[in-house]
Each structure stands twice: as C-alpha cells, then as structure tokens.
mmCIF file of C-alpha atoms and ligand atoms in Angstrom:
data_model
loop_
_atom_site.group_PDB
_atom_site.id
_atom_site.type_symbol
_atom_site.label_atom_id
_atom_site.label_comp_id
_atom_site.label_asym_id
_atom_site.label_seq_id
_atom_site.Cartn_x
_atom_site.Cartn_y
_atom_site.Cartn_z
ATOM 1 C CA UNK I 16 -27.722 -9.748 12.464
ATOM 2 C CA UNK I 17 -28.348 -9.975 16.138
ATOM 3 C CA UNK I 18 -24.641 -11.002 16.814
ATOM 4 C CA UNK I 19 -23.147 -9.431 19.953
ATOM 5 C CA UNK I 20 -19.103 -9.399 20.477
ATOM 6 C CA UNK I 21 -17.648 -9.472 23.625
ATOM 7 C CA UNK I 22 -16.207 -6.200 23.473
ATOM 8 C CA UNK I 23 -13.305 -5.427 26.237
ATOM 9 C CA UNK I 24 -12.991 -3.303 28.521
ATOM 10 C CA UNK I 25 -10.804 -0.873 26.975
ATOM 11 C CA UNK I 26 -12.708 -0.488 23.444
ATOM 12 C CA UNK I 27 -16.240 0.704 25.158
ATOM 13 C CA UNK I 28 -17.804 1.316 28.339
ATOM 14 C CA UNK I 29 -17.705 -2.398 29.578
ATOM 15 C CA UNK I 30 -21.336 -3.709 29.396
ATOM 16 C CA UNK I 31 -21.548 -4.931 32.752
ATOM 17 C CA UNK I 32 -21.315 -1.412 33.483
ATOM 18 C CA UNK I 33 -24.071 -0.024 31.308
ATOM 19 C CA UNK I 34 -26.461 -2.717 31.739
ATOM 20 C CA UNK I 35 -26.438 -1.445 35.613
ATOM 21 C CA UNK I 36 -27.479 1.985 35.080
ATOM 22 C CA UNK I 37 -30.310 3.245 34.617
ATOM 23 C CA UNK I 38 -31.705 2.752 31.124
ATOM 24 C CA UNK I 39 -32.722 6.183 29.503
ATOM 25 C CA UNK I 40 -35.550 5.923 26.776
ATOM 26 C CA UNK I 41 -35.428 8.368 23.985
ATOM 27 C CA UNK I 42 -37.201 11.359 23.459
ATOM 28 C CA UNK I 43 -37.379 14.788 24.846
ATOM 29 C CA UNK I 44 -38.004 14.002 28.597
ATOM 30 C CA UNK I 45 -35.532 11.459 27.785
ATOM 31 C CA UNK I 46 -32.484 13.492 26.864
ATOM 32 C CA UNK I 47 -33.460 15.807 28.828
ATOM 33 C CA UNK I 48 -33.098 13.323 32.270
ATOM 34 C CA UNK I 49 -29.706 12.207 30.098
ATOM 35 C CA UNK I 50 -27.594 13.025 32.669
ATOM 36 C CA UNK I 51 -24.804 9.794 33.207
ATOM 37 C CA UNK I 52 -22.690 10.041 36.946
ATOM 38 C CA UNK I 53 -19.009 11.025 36.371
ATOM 39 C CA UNK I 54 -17.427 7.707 37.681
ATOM 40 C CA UNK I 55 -18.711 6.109 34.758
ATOM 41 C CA UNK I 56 -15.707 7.931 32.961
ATOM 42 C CA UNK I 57 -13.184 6.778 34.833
ATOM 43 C CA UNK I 58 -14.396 3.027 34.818
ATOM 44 C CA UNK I 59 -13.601 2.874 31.175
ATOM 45 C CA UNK I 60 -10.167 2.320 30.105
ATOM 46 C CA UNK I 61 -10.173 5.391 27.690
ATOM 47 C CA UNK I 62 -9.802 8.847 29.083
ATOM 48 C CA UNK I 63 -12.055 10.948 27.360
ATOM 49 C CA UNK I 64 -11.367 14.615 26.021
ATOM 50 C CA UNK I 65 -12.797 17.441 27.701
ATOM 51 C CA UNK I 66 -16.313 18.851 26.778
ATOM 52 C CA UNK I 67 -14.482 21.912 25.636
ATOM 53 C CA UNK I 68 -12.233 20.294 23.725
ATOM 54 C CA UNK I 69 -14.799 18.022 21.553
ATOM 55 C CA UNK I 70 -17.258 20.974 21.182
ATOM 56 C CA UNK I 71 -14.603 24.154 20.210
ATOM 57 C CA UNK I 72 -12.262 21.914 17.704
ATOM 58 C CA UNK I 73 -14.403 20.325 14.653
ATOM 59 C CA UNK I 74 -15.203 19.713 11.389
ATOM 60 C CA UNK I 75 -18.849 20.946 10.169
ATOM 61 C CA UNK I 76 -17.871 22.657 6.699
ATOM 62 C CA UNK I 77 -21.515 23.574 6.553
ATOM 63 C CA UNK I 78 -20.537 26.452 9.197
ATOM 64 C CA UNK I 79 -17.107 27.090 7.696
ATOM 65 C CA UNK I 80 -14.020 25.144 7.474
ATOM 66 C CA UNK I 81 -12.217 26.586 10.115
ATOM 67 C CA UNK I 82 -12.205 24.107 13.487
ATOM 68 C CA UNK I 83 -13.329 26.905 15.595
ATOM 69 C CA UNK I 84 -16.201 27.694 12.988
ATOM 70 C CA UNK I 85 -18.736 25.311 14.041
ATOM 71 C CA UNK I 86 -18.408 26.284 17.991
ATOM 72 C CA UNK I 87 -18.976 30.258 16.580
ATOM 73 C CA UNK I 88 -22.195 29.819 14.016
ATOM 74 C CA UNK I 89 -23.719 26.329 14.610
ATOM 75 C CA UNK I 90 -26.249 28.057 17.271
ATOM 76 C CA UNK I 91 -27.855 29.131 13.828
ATOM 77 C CA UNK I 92 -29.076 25.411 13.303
ATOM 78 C CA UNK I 93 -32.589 25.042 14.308
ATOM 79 C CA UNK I 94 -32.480 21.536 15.705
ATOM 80 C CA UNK I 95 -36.273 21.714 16.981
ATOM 81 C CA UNK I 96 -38.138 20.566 15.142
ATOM 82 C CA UNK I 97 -36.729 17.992 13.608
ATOM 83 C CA UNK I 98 -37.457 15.125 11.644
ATOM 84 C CA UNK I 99 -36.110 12.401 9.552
ATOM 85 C CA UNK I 100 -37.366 10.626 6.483
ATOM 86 C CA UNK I 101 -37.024 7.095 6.003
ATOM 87 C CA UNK I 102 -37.272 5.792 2.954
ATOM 88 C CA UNK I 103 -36.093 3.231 0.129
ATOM 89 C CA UNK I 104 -36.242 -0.535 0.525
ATOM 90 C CA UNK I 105 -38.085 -0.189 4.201
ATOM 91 C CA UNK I 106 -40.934 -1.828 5.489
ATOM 92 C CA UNK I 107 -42.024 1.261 7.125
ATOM 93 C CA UNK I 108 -40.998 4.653 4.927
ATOM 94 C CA UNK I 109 -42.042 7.593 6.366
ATOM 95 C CA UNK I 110 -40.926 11.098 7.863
ATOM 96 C CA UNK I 111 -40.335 10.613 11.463
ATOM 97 C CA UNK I 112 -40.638 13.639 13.795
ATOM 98 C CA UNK I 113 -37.236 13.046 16.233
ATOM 99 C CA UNK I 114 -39.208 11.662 18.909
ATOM 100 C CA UNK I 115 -40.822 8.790 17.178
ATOM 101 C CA UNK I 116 -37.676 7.868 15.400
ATOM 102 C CA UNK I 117 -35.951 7.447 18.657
ATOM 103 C CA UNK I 118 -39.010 5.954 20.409
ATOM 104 C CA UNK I 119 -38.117 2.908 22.355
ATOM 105 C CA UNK I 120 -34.438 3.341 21.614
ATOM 106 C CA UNK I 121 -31.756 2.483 24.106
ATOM 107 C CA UNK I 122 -29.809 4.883 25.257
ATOM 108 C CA UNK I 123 -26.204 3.963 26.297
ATOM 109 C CA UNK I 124 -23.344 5.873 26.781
ATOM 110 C CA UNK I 125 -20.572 4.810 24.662
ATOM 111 C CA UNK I 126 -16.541 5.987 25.085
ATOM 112 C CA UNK I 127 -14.843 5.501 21.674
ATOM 113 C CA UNK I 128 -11.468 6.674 19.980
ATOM 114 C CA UNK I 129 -12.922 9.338 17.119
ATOM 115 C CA UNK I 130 -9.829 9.444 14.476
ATOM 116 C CA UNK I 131 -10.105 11.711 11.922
ATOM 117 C CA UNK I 132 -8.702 11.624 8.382
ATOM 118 C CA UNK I 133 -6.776 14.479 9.106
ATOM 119 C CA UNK I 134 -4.367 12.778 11.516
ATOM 120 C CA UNK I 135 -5.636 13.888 15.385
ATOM 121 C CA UNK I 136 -7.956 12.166 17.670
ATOM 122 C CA UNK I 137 -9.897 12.749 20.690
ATOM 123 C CA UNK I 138 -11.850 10.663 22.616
ATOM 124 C CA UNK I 139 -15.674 10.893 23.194
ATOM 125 C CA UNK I 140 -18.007 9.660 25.718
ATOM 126 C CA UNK I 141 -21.072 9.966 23.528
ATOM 127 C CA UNK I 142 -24.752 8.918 24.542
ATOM 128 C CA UNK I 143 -27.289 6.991 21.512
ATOM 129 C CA UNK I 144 -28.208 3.969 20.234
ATOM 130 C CA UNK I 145 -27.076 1.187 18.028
ATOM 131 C CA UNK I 146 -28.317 1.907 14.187
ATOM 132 C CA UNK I 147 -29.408 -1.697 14.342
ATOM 133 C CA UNK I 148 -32.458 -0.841 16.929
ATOM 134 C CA UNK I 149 -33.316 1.575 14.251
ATOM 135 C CA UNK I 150 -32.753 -0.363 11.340
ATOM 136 C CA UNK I 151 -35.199 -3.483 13.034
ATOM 137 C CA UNK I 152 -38.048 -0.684 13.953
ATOM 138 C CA UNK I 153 -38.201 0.608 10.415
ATOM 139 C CA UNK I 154 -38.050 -3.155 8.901
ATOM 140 C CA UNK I 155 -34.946 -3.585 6.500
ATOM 141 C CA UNK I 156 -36.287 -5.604 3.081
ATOM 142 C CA UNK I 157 -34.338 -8.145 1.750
ATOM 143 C CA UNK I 158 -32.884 -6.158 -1.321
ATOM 144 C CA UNK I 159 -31.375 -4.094 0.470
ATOM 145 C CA UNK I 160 -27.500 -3.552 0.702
ATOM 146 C CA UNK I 161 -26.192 -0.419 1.754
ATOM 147 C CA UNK I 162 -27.764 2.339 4.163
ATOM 148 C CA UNK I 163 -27.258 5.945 2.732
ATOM 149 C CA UNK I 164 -27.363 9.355 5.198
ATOM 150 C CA UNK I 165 -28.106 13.006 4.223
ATOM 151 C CA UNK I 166 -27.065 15.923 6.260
ATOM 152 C CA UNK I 167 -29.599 19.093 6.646
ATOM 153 C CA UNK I 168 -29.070 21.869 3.918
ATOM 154 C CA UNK I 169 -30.535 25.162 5.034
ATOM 155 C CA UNK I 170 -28.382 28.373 3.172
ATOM 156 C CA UNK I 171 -30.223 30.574 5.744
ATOM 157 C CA UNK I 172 -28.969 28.670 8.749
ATOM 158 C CA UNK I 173 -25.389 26.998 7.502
ATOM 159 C CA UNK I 174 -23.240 29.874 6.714
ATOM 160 C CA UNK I 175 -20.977 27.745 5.240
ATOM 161 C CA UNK I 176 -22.888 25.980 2.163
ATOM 162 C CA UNK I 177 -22.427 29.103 0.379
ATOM 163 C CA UNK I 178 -18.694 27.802 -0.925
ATOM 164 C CA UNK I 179 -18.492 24.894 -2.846
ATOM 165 C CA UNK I 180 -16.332 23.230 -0.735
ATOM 166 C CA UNK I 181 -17.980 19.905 -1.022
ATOM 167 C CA UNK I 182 -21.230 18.821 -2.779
ATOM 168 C CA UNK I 183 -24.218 20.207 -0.288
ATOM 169 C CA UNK I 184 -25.762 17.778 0.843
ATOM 170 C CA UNK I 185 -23.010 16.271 2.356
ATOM 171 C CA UNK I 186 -23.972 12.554 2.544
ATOM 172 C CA UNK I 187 -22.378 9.583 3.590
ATOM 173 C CA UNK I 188 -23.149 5.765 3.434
ATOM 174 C CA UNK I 189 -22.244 1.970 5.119
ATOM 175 C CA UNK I 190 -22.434 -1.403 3.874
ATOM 176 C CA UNK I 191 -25.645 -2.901 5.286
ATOM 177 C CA UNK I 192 -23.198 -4.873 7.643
ATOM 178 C CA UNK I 193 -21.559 -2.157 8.731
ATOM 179 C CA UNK I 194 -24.542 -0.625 9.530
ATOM 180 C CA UNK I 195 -25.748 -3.145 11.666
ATOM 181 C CA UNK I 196 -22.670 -3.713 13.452
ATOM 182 C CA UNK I 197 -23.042 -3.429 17.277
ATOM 183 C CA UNK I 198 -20.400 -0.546 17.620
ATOM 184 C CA UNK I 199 -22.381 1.837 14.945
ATOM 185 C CA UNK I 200 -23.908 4.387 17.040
ATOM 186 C CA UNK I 201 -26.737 6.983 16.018
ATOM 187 C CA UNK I 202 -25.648 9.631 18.926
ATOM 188 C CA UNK I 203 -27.835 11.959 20.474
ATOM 189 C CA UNK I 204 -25.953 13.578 22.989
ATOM 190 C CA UNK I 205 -21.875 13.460 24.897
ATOM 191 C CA UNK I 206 -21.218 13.838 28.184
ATOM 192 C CA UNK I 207 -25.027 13.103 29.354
ATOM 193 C CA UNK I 208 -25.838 16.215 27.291
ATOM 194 C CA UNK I 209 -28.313 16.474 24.392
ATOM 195 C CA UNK I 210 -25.694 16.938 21.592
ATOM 196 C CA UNK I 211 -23.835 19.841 21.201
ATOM 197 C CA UNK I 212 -25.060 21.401 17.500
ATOM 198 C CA UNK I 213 -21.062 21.790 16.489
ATOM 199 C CA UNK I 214 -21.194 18.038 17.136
ATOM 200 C CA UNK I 215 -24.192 17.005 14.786
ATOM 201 C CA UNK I 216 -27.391 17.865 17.069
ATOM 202 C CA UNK I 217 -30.173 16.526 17.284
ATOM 203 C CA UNK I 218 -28.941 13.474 15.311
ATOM 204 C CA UNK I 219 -25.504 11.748 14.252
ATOM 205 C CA UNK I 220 -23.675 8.918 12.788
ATOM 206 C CA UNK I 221 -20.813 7.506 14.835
ATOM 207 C CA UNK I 222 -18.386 4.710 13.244
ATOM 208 C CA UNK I 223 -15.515 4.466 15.388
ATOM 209 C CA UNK I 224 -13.366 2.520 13.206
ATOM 210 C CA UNK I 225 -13.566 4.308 10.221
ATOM 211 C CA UNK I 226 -11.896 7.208 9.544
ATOM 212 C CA UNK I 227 -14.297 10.980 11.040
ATOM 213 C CA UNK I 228 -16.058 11.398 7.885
ATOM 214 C CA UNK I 229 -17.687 8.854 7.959
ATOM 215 C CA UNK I 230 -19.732 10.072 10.330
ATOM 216 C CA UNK I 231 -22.180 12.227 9.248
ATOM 217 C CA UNK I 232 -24.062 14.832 11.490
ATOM 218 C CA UNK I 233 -27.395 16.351 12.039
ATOM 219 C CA UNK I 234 -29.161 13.525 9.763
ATOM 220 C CA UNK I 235 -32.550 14.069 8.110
ATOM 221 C CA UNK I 236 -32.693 11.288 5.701
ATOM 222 C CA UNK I 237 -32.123 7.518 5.878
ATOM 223 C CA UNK I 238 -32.238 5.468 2.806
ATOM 224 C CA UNK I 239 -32.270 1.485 2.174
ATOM 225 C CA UNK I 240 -30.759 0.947 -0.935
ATOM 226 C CA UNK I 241 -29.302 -1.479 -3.111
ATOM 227 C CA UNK I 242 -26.186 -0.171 -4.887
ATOM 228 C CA UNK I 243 -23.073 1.414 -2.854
ATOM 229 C CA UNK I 244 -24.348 4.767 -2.293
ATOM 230 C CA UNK I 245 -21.821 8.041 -3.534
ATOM 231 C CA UNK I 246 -20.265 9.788 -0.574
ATOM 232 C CA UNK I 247 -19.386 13.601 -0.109
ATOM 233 C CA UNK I 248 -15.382 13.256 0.137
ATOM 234 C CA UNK I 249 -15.471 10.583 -2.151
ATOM 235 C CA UNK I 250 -17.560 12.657 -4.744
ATOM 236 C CA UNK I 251 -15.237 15.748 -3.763
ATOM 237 C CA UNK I 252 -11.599 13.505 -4.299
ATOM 238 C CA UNK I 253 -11.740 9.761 -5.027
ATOM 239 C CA UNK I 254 -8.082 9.315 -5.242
ATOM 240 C CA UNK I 255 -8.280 10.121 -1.184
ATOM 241 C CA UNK I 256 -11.187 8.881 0.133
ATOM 242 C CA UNK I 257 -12.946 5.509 -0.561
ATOM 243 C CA UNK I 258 -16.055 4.676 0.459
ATOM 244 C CA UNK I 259 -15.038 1.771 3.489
ATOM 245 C CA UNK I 260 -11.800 4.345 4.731
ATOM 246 C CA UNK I 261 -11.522 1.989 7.927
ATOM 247 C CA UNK I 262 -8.521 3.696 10.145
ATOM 248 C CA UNK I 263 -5.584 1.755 8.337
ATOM 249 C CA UNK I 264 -1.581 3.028 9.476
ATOM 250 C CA UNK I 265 -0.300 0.475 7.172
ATOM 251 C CA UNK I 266 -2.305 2.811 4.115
ATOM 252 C CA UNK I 267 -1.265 6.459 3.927
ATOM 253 C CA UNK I 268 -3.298 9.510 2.537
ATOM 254 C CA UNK I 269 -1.493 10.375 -0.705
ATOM 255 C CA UNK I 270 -0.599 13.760 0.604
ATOM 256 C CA UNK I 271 0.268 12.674 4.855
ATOM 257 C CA UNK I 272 1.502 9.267 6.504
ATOM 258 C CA UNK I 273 -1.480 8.203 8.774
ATOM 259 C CA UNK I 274 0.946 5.720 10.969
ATOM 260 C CA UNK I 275 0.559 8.188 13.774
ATOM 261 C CA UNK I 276 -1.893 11.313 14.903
ATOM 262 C CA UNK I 277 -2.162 14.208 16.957
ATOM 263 C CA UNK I 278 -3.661 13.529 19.952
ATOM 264 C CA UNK I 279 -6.157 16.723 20.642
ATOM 265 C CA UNK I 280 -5.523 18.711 24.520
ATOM 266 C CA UNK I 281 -2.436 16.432 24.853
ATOM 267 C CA UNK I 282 -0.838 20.217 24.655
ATOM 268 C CA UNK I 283 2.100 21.046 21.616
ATOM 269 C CA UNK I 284 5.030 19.300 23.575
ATOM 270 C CA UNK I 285 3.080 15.772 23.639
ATOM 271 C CA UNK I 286 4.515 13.563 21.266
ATOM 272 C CA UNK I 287 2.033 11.856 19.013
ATOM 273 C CA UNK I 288 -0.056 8.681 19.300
ATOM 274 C CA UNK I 289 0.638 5.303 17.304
ATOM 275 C CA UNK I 290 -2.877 4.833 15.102
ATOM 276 C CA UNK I 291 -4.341 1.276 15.546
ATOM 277 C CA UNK I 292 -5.564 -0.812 13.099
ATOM 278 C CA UNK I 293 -9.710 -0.018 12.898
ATOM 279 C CA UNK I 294 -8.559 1.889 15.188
ATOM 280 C CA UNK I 295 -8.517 -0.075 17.969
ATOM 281 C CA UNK I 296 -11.156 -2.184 16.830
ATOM 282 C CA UNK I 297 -10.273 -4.738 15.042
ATOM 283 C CA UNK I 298 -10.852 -7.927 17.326
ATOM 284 C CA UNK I 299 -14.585 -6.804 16.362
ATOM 285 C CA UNK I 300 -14.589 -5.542 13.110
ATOM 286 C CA UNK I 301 -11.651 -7.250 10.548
ATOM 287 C CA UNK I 302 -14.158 -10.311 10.035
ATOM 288 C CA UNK I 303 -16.245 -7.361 8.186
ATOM 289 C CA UNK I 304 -13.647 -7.066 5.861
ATOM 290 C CA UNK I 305 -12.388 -10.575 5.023
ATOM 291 C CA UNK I 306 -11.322 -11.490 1.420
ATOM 292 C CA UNK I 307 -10.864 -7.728 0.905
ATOM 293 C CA UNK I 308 -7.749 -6.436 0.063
ATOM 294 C CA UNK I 309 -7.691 -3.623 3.174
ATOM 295 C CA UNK I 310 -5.158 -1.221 0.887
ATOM 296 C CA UNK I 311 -7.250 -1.394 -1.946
ATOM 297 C CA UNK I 312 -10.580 -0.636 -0.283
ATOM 298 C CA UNK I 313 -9.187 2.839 1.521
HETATM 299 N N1 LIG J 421 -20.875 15.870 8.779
HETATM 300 C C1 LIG J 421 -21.278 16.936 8.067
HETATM 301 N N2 LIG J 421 -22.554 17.065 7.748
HETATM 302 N N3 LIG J 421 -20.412 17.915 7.660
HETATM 303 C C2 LIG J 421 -19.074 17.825 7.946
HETATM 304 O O1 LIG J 421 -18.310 18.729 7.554
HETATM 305 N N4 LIG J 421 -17.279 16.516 8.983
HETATM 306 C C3 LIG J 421 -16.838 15.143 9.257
HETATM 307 C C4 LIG J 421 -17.776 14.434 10.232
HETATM 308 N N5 LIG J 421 -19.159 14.656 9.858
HETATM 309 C C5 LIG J 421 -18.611 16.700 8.692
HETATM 310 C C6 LIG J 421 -19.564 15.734 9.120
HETATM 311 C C7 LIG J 421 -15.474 15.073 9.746
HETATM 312 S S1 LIG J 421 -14.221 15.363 8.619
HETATM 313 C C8 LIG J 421 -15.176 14.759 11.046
HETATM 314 S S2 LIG J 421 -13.574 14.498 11.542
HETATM 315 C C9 LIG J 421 -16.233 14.640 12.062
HETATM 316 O O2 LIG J 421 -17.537 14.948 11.534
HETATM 317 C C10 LIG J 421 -15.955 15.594 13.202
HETATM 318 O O3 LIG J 421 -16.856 15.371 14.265
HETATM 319 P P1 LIG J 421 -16.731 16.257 15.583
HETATM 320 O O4 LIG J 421 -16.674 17.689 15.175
HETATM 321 O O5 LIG J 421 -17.943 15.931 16.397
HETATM 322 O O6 LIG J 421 -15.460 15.841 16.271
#
C-alpha cells in the first residue's frame, strides 16, 4: 500500500523536482496561491499541450458531445459549493464540503500522457493529489475491493443530460489497487490553475494509463465497495469498453486500430504518434495486471 516506484524522468515531473518546491496545501487559499513557475515545464521530459488546447477540445457529454461543447456551456456548473460524500466500506462516511476533503492533501503538479479511447492525446501538466492520501484519511476497511466515482447530475446546469447518450450519472470505478497506485491522481487544477470546469472542476479522477474515460470529472461521490462496480461506457457498450481498458496497441477497438493516435495541436500535416503500452507506463503499472490475460481484460 505505501509502495513508491521510482518513476523516471520522462513519465512524471521527476520527484527531485517536486519535492523542492514549495508544497501547496489544499483548500481555497490553497488553490488559489496554486500558481507553479514555468521552468517546471520544461524540466520534464514531456511537452505539455497548451492551456487552450486542453480546455477548448474535450469530452464532458453532460454539456453536449461536441469537443467544443464543454468550453461553450460548462460555465453553467456551479462548482462552489461543493461537496463530496463518502461512503460504503469507510471508516469515516460522511459528506465532505471540498475543503475538508482536500484538507492536508499534497498538492503536486503532475505532467502525464492523457490518451483517449478515441485515438488522440494531449499532454497535461495537472496539479492534485494521489487518491491514496485520500483513501488513508477516510480509512479503507478490510472488505473492501473496488473504489466507485459518481459525476454531478444537475438537468438545470448540464445541458447535455437531457439526451440519453449515456446512463446519467456517468460513473466510473478502479480496482482497490489501482486506486491506490501512486500515479492515480484526484486533480484539482492544470497549469497552476484551479481546474478549468470543461476539465472536471472542482474535482477529478486522473488514470494515466488507462484509456480517458476512465477518468471521471467533477466527482461528488466516493464509494468503498466490494464487488466490481458498473461503469458508464461499459453500461452504454460492453463489447467496447471493459472495465480495466488500460491503453493496449496490441488490442484494437472493434470499430478503429488503437496502434497509433492523433496527437492534439501537432497541426493536420503531423503524422501520428505510436501508442505505448499503459501508455507509457508500464515499468510501473504491468505488475498490476499479472496473471491477467491483457486482451481479454480490455
Ligand atoms: N467524465 C464525465 N463526467 N463525463 C464525460 O463525458 N468524458 C471522459 C472523461 N471523463 C467524461 C468524463 C472522456 S471520454 C475523456 S477522453 C476525458 O474525460 C476527457 O478529459 P479532458 O476533457 O479533460 O481532456
């Protein structure tokens, strides 16, 4: 549970580098002193996306499915207040108001590759926490096996939950595991800026191995439980989404190869990007998955 890799340089910001600036606690004054020096982009061997590029080209179906959609009506979202109920097999249930989920949190900025199902990428500096701080503060019991995650529903703020698209909520879920691995991220903010609502304000999930669904935005509930939770795009079309989807090129999506992907603000003439095994990942994550047959668990 408390097991640290040595992540390289190129898969985050190196921790030497992080564990010299200045820690930022959570909270309002917090995020609101989140600013992170520029340099610290460069010192990481990813170049991140532009802020305009990772907050005018998403997915948030709960403000339309268009990628320019969430950038147009997410400023409907009220994001304060906000709060988040824990609950399940938790040694501490309760509904958290934002700041006293994220009380005594670490906040670190984190570069990862974001890959979505849909075959383009961008990279993202993002600022949060590890869900394992979060998962010791709130006391995980021993039945416990999975960690499920519900998105807001609000009709009169998501113009988008009015089609059936998907099954509103949209929820999501990790093997306990998963959830405490080091590189899950609960993000509050990019670029040393409280999060952007398009990109899941006040509160998301980030996974960076698995495939962009997987991580779930603007969270109000966390539950312990102790059977595989059901997943929106699962739910929606289990013949193309499982519940692990790690990044996989050997494994294709029934309808588009997933060997390569679009490679977002590389401009139309760039030609596209090889997709890594968990994404990159996998010196830190494939002993996750041993004894599972990877093509099988999509
Ligand atoms: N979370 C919710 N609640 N609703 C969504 O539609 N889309 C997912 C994921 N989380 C989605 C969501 C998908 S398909 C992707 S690729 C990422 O969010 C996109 O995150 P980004 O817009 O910050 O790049």
């Amino acid at each position: 549970m408390g097991y640290k890799p040595d992540l390289t340089r190129d898969d985050v910001t190196p921790k030497s580098f992080y564990m010299n600036r200045r820690q930022i606690m959570a909270g309002a004054a917090g995020l609101a002193a989140g600013g992170f020096a520029a340099p610290a982009l460069a010192q990481n061997g990813l170049d991140p996306n532009t802020f305009e590029e990772i907050t005018n080209y998403n997915n948030y179906y709960e403000f339309g499915t268009g990628k320019e959609d969430p950038a147009r009506y997410a400023h409907m979202l009220t994001v304060d207040p906000w709060s988040v109920v824990v609950d399940g097999l938790v040694d501490n249930p309760g509904t958290y108001s934002f700041a006293d989920l994220t009380d005594g949190m670490t906040i670190e900025e984190r570069i990862y590759r974001f890959r979505c199902v849909e075959a383009w990428s961008m990279v993202i500096p993002w600022n949060g926490f590890e869900l394992n701080q979060l998962l010791e503060k709130v006391g995980v019991q021993s039945g416990a096996k999975y960690v499920a995650f519900e998105t807001a529903y609000r009709p009169e703020e998501m113009p988008g939950v009015k089609f059936p698209v998907v099954e509103w909520p949209y929820v999501e879920g990790l093997r306990l595991d998963e959830a405490m691995h080091p590189l899950t991220l609960m993000a509050t903010g990019l670029y040393g800026k409280e999060m952007p609502k398009q990109n899941g304000a006040p509160i998301r999930l980030v996974v960076p191995w698995k495939y962009g669904f997987k991580s779930i935005k603007s969270i109000v509930r966390i539950s312990l439980v102790e059977d595989e939770p059901p997943t929106t795009w699962n739910k929606a079309n289990p013949r193309e989404y499982g519940f692990y989807s790690n990044v996989n090129p050997n494994v294709d999506h029934p309808r588009w190869s997933q060997a390569t992907e679009r490679v977002i603000g590389a401009g139309i003439f760039a030609s596209r990007k090889d997709t890594l095994m968990f994404n990159g990942y996998e010196e830190q994550v494939a002993s996750l998955y041993e004894g599972m047959d990877l093509s099988e668990y999509f």
